[in-house]
Each structure stands twice: as structure tokens, then as C-alpha cells.
């Protein structure tokens, strides 16, 4: 080591720099522990008995929506029923739009609570529906009018009320409430999963669960956050991508920091329903994918260590900047792994 000359002052790192270095080292150690746990869990079949019910409900909804499908090259190979339509399978009494409404109601009765007007401004759906009711013939007749001469008849009022509800389903993304619906139907409780209309809320909870595990603290969350670039998916896990390309949130670490900062973050998650490691293929089901419940095939690729199970193909993330080429080319960065 070079000796200091008389009068020369050694330049020591600032307190802020030291703190940052210590935090980085701690985060790296924590990430290493979490990564090892993620890898070990990925090599085992999910032990939670509710996985079968979770996947069965997802498959049932996919069938009810007309079995829309995207292949591993990101091509739409089968079109299903749209979110606001009256389409349904033969013998099914409920049109598609009422099924989407059921997803919302399972999360929060009366939602979605807003709809856009012609200028794109949000208006309350409850007030609009009240207005339709007030304009009905029966309602106006109660104020002394002739029901046959004024107001909307029952069918007209019903058509307007349904139109408000259907428009709200189009204006409000429902992919997160679809996942929340599946979790609730399978028997997961609020202490295990954050039921929400935003994927970021339960993704944030999964990161918190991972931190608690690394610190050997108790946590009741059903899912931990794992790096999808390194961790093979299993049935019952959630695979998630980000939609905030402008913020360059295209890897696991960046996502964790963004979620820790709080606030909203555009994301999407699918439920993994099948993994064929021999064929290097995983399949997932998600809601509000091209306005329907959609089955997606995702290619897997071998890891450097052939003893490890295959992971999600890197090409989807690498081509995420040009998603027009493939519907699968997204920043798939987060695996919510069932503990």
C-alpha cells in the first residue's frame, strides 16, 4: 500500500456512500438467499392442495370465454369472446359481460365504479344508473305522470342500465381482478393474498414476503417474489410482466425498487396452469388479454446447469422493445412463486 506523505489527507468514503455500499451488500446477500430458496422450491411440485382448484377454475373460465389462445410464437391462433359482449357457449345462461362483472363483484361489490364520457373524463356509474332509473316510466308515473306517455319503458331502462355497465367493463382493466377472483374461488384468504384491481399490489406483497423470509420473520403470504429470468415456473405460480417501458423497469431488481417506492405501476400477471419440461413449454391463463380470458403458451429453455429445470425463454424479454412482432414479447421479470 502506498504510504502517505506528510500533510497528505486520505480521502475516506462519505457516510452516505458507506451507507449505500452497506445497503447494496445487504441487498445482494438477501437476493442470494432468496434466489437459493426460489431455486430449491422450483425443483419441487407445489404442495398446496388448492392449486388444483385454482387451475380448474382458470380453465373453466377460459372455456366459458370461447378458448382464446396465443401460441409460443406470440400469435393469436384462436379468438374467443370479448369482455362486453353477449356471446356465450351453447347452454350457458350468462353472457360474457356478466361473467366479467362477476369478477369485479367478487373483489368489490358495485365496481367498476367509473366510466368514461365522450371527452375521456371519468363519470360515476352509480349516478348514471340512478339517472336511468329516475327516467323510467314507472318512476315518473309515481310523480303523477302517465306511464304510457313519458319516460322509458322497462326494456328501454334495462338496455340503458346494461349499456352503462358494459361500457364500464371496457373502460376499466380487469386482468388483476380476474386473478383475485381465481384466488378467492380457490380458497385463499386476505391474509395470504392481496385481492386488488392492480397487479402491483400483490406483487409488492410478494416482495415483502421474500424479504421477511430472508430475515427469518413470520409471514402468511402465499407467494414470494422470484426472478423469472432464473426461476422455472410451476403450475400455480404467477408469471408477471411490466408495462412501464418508459421507466426502464425491465428486470427483477428494478421492479423491486419501483414497487418499494410505492404508487401505481402498470403490470400484468398470468396464472401458470401447465408445465411440460420435457417439451420445454409452459402454459398460462390470464384475464383481459386481448379483451378475453386467454390461454398462452410460453417457451422454456435449458439452463446452463442441465440438472436444473428449464426456465422461461430469454427471447421474450430481449424483444420486449418491439412487442408488435409477438404478443409474448414482454418484460417477463417476476415469478410469484407459491410457497
PDB file of N, CA and C in Angstrom, residues 83 99-105 111-112 168-182 196-199 267-269 286-293:
ATOM      1  N   UNK A  83     -64.969  -9.031 -23.809  1.00  0.00           N
ATOM      2  CA  UNK A  83     -65.361  -8.709 -22.442  1.00  0.00           C
ATOM      3  C   UNK A  83     -66.763  -8.115 -22.285  1.00  0.00           C
ATOM      4  N   UNK A  99     -70.103 -12.282 -16.848  1.00  0.00           N
ATOM      5  CA  UNK A  99     -69.014 -13.018 -16.198  1.00  0.00           C
ATOM      6  C   UNK A  99     -67.924 -12.053 -15.727  1.00  0.00           C
ATOM      7  N   UNK A 100     -67.572 -11.086 -16.573  1.00  0.00           N
ATOM      8  CA  UNK A 100     -66.571 -10.096 -16.171  1.00  0.00           C
ATOM      9  C   UNK A 100     -67.092  -9.277 -14.990  1.00  0.00           C
ATOM     10  N   UNK A 101     -68.380  -8.946 -15.024  1.00  0.00           N
ATOM     11  CA  UNK A 101     -68.981  -8.229 -13.903  1.00  0.00           C
ATOM     12  C   UNK A 101     -68.862  -9.035 -12.616  1.00  0.00           C
ATOM     13  N   UNK A 102     -68.976 -10.356 -12.734  1.00  0.00           N
ATOM     14  CA  UNK A 102     -68.854 -11.223 -11.564  1.00  0.00           C
ATOM     15  C   UNK A 102     -67.436 -11.180 -10.996  1.00  0.00           C
ATOM     16  N   UNK A 103     -66.427 -11.090 -11.854  1.00  0.00           N
ATOM     17  CA  UNK A 103     -65.050 -10.963 -11.363  1.00  0.00           C
ATOM     18  C   UNK A 103     -64.920  -9.701 -10.508  1.00  0.00           C
ATOM     19  N   UNK A 104     -65.469  -8.601 -11.026  1.00  0.00           N
ATOM     20  CA  UNK A 104     -65.400  -7.335 -10.291  1.00  0.00           C
ATOM     21  C   UNK A 104     -66.150  -7.427  -8.962  1.00  0.00           C
ATOM     22  N   UNK A 105     -67.341  -7.994  -8.984  1.00  0.00           N
ATOM     23  CA  UNK A 105     -68.160  -8.061  -7.774  1.00  0.00           C
ATOM     24  C   UNK A 105     -67.508  -8.911  -6.696  1.00  0.00           C
ATOM     25  N   UNK A 111     -68.369  -2.427  -8.175  1.00  0.00           N
ATOM     26  CA  UNK A 111     -67.287  -1.996  -9.061  1.00  0.00           C
ATOM     27  C   UNK A 111     -67.441  -2.684 -10.418  1.00  0.00           C
ATOM     28  N   UNK A 112     -66.863  -2.134 -11.483  1.00  0.00           N
ATOM     29  CA  UNK A 112     -66.107  -0.882 -11.504  1.00  0.00           C
ATOM     30  C   UNK A 112     -67.027   0.325 -11.351  1.00  0.00           C
ATOM     31  N   UNK A 168     -68.476   0.319 -18.709  1.00  0.00           N
ATOM     32  CA  UNK A 168     -67.526   0.368 -17.595  1.00  0.00           C
ATOM     33  C   UNK A 168     -66.550  -0.803 -17.655  1.00  0.00           C
ATOM     34  N   UNK A 169     -67.012  -1.960 -18.117  1.00  0.00           N
ATOM     35  CA  UNK A 169     -66.130  -3.125 -18.228  1.00  0.00           C
ATOM     36  C   UNK A 169     -65.060  -2.911 -19.288  1.00  0.00           C
ATOM     37  N   UNK A 170     -65.388  -2.164 -20.331  1.00  0.00           N
ATOM     38  CA  UNK A 170     -64.417  -1.852 -21.378  1.00  0.00           C
ATOM     39  C   UNK A 170     -63.412  -0.821 -20.889  1.00  0.00           C
ATOM     40  N   UNK A 171     -63.881   0.162 -20.115  1.00  0.00           N
ATOM     41  CA  UNK A 171     -63.033   1.282 -19.714  1.00  0.00           C
ATOM     42  C   UNK A 171     -62.078   0.949 -18.571  1.00  0.00           C
ATOM     43  N   UNK A 172     -62.334  -0.124 -17.829  1.00  0.00           N
ATOM     44  CA  UNK A 172     -61.527  -0.444 -16.648  1.00  0.00           C
ATOM     45  C   UNK A 172     -60.816  -1.783 -16.827  1.00  0.00           C
ATOM     46  N   UNK A 173     -59.484  -1.798 -16.798  1.00  0.00           N
ATOM     47  CA  UNK A 173     -58.739  -3.059 -16.929  1.00  0.00           C
ATOM     48  C   UNK A 173     -59.144  -4.053 -15.839  1.00  0.00           C
ATOM     49  N   UNK A 174     -59.348  -5.294 -16.207  1.00  0.00           N
ATOM     50  CA  UNK A 174     -59.845  -6.276 -15.245  1.00  0.00           C
ATOM     51  C   UNK A 174     -58.937  -7.492 -15.092  1.00  0.00           C
ATOM     52  N   UNK A 175     -57.718  -7.420 -15.604  1.00  0.00           N
ATOM     53  CA  UNK A 175     -56.831  -8.588 -15.505  1.00  0.00           C
ATOM     54  C   UNK A 175     -56.469  -8.914 -14.061  1.00  0.00           C
ATOM     55  N   UNK A 176     -56.297  -7.890 -13.222  1.00  0.00           N
ATOM     56  CA  UNK A 176     -55.937  -8.142 -11.824  1.00  0.00           C
ATOM     57  C   UNK A 176     -57.124  -8.672 -11.028  1.00  0.00           C
ATOM     58  N   UNK A 177     -58.331  -8.157 -11.298  1.00  0.00           N
ATOM     59  CA  UNK A 177     -59.485  -8.685 -10.569  1.00  0.00           C
ATOM     60  C   UNK A 177     -59.787 -10.118 -11.008  1.00  0.00           C
ATOM     61  N   UNK A 178     -59.395 -10.488 -12.222  1.00  0.00           N
ATOM     62  CA  UNK A 178     -59.554 -11.880 -12.652  1.00  0.00           C
ATOM     63  C   UNK A 178     -58.679 -12.793 -11.796  1.00  0.00           C
ATOM     64  N   UNK A 179     -57.412 -12.416 -11.609  1.00  0.00           N
ATOM     65  CA  UNK A 179     -56.523 -13.213 -10.754  1.00  0.00           C
ATOM     66  C   UNK A 179     -57.055 -13.236  -9.326  1.00  0.00           C
ATOM     67  N   UNK A 180     -57.518 -12.089  -8.833  1.00  0.00           N
ATOM     68  CA  UNK A 180     -58.074 -12.025  -7.482  1.00  0.00           C
ATOM     69  C   UNK A 180     -59.290 -12.941  -7.350  1.00  0.00           C
ATOM     70  N   UNK A 181     -60.115 -12.967  -8.385  1.00  0.00           N
ATOM     71  CA  UNK A 181     -61.294 -13.849  -8.392  1.00  0.00           C
ATOM     72  C   UNK A 181     -60.865 -15.314  -8.299  1.00  0.00           C
ATOM     73  N   UNK A 182     -59.876 -15.703  -9.096  1.00  0.00           N
ATOM     74  CA  UNK A 182     -59.406 -17.087  -9.061  1.00  0.00           C
ATOM     75  C   UNK A 182     -58.898 -17.459  -7.673  1.00  0.00           C
ATOM     76  N   UNK A 196     -56.975  -7.365  -5.286  1.00  0.00           N
ATOM     77  CA  UNK A 196     -56.850  -5.991  -5.772  1.00  0.00           C
ATOM     78  C   UNK A 196     -57.199  -5.918  -7.248  1.00  0.00           C
ATOM     79  N   UNK A 197     -57.457  -4.684  -7.705  1.00  0.00           N
ATOM     80  CA  UNK A 197     -57.642  -4.449  -9.140  1.00  0.00           C
ATOM     81  C   UNK A 197     -56.348  -3.980  -9.783  1.00  0.00           C
ATOM     82  N   UNK A 198     -55.234  -4.088  -9.047  1.00  0.00           N
ATOM     83  CA  UNK A 198     -53.917  -3.699  -9.570  1.00  0.00           C
ATOM     84  C   UNK A 198     -52.915  -4.807  -9.262  1.00  0.00           C
ATOM     85  N   UNK A 199     -52.264  -5.345 -10.295  1.00  0.00           N
ATOM     86  CA  UNK A 199     -51.272  -6.406 -10.094  1.00  0.00           C
ATOM     87  C   UNK A 199     -50.153  -5.956  -9.161  1.00  0.00           C
ATOM     88  N   UNK A 267     -48.786  -3.348 -14.741  1.00  0.00           N
ATOM     89  CA  UNK A 267     -48.263  -4.706 -14.808  1.00  0.00           C
ATOM     90  C   UNK A 267     -49.343  -5.636 -15.353  1.00  0.00           C
ATOM     91  N   UNK A 268     -48.924  -6.871 -15.627  1.00  0.00           N
ATOM     92  CA  UNK A 268     -49.880  -7.921 -15.977  1.00  0.00           C
ATOM     93  C   UNK A 268     -49.344  -9.251 -15.453  1.00  0.00           C
ATOM     94  N   UNK A 269     -50.244 -10.085 -14.924  1.00  0.00           N
ATOM     95  CA  UNK A 269     -49.866 -11.409 -14.438  1.00  0.00           C
ATOM     96  C   UNK A 269     -50.810 -12.469 -14.999  1.00  0.00           C
ATOM     97  N   UNK A 286     -54.655 -15.875 -18.471  1.00  0.00           N
ATOM     98  CA  UNK A 286     -54.795 -14.527 -17.935  1.00  0.00           C
ATOM     99  C   UNK A 286     -56.088 -13.892 -18.397  1.00  0.00           C
ATOM    100  N   UNK A 287     -56.562 -12.935 -17.626  1.00  0.00           N
ATOM    101  CA  UNK A 287     -57.767 -12.200 -17.979  1.00  0.00           C
ATOM    102  C   UNK A 287     -57.441 -10.881 -18.641  1.00  0.00           C
ATOM    103  N   UNK A 288     -58.382 -10.383 -19.433  1.00  0.00           N
ATOM    104  CA  UNK A 288     -58.219  -9.113 -20.155  1.00  0.00           C
ATOM    105  C   UNK A 288     -56.998  -9.132 -21.068  1.00  0.00           C
ATOM    106  N   UNK A 289     -56.672 -10.289 -21.596  1.00  0.00           N
ATOM    107  CA  UNK A 289     -55.636 -10.413 -22.624  1.00  0.00           C
ATOM    108  C   UNK A 289     -56.358 -10.390 -23.965  1.00  0.00           C
ATOM    109  N   UNK A 290     -56.180  -9.314 -24.716  1.00  0.00           N
ATOM    110  CA  UNK A 290     -56.965  -9.095 -25.931  1.00  0.00           C
ATOM    111  C   UNK A 290     -58.459  -9.167 -25.615  1.00  0.00           C
ATOM    112  N   UNK A 291     -58.831  -8.562 -24.473  1.00  0.00           N
ATOM    113  CA  UNK A 291     -60.224  -8.401 -24.048  1.00  0.00           C
ATOM    114  C   UNK A 291     -60.950  -9.720 -23.794  1.00  0.00           C
ATOM    115  N   UNK A 292     -60.220 -10.744 -23.414  1.00  0.00           N
ATOM    116  CA  UNK A 292     -60.849 -12.029 -23.129  1.00  0.00           C
ATOM    117  C   UNK A 292     -60.013 -12.783 -22.098  1.00  0.00           C
ATOM    118  N   UNK A 293     -60.464 -13.975 -21.725  1.00  0.00           N
ATOM    119  CA  UNK A 293     -59.661 -14.888 -20.908  1.00  0.00           C
ATOM    120  C   UNK A 293     -58.879 -15.758 -21.884  1.00  0.00           C
TER     121      UNK A 293
END
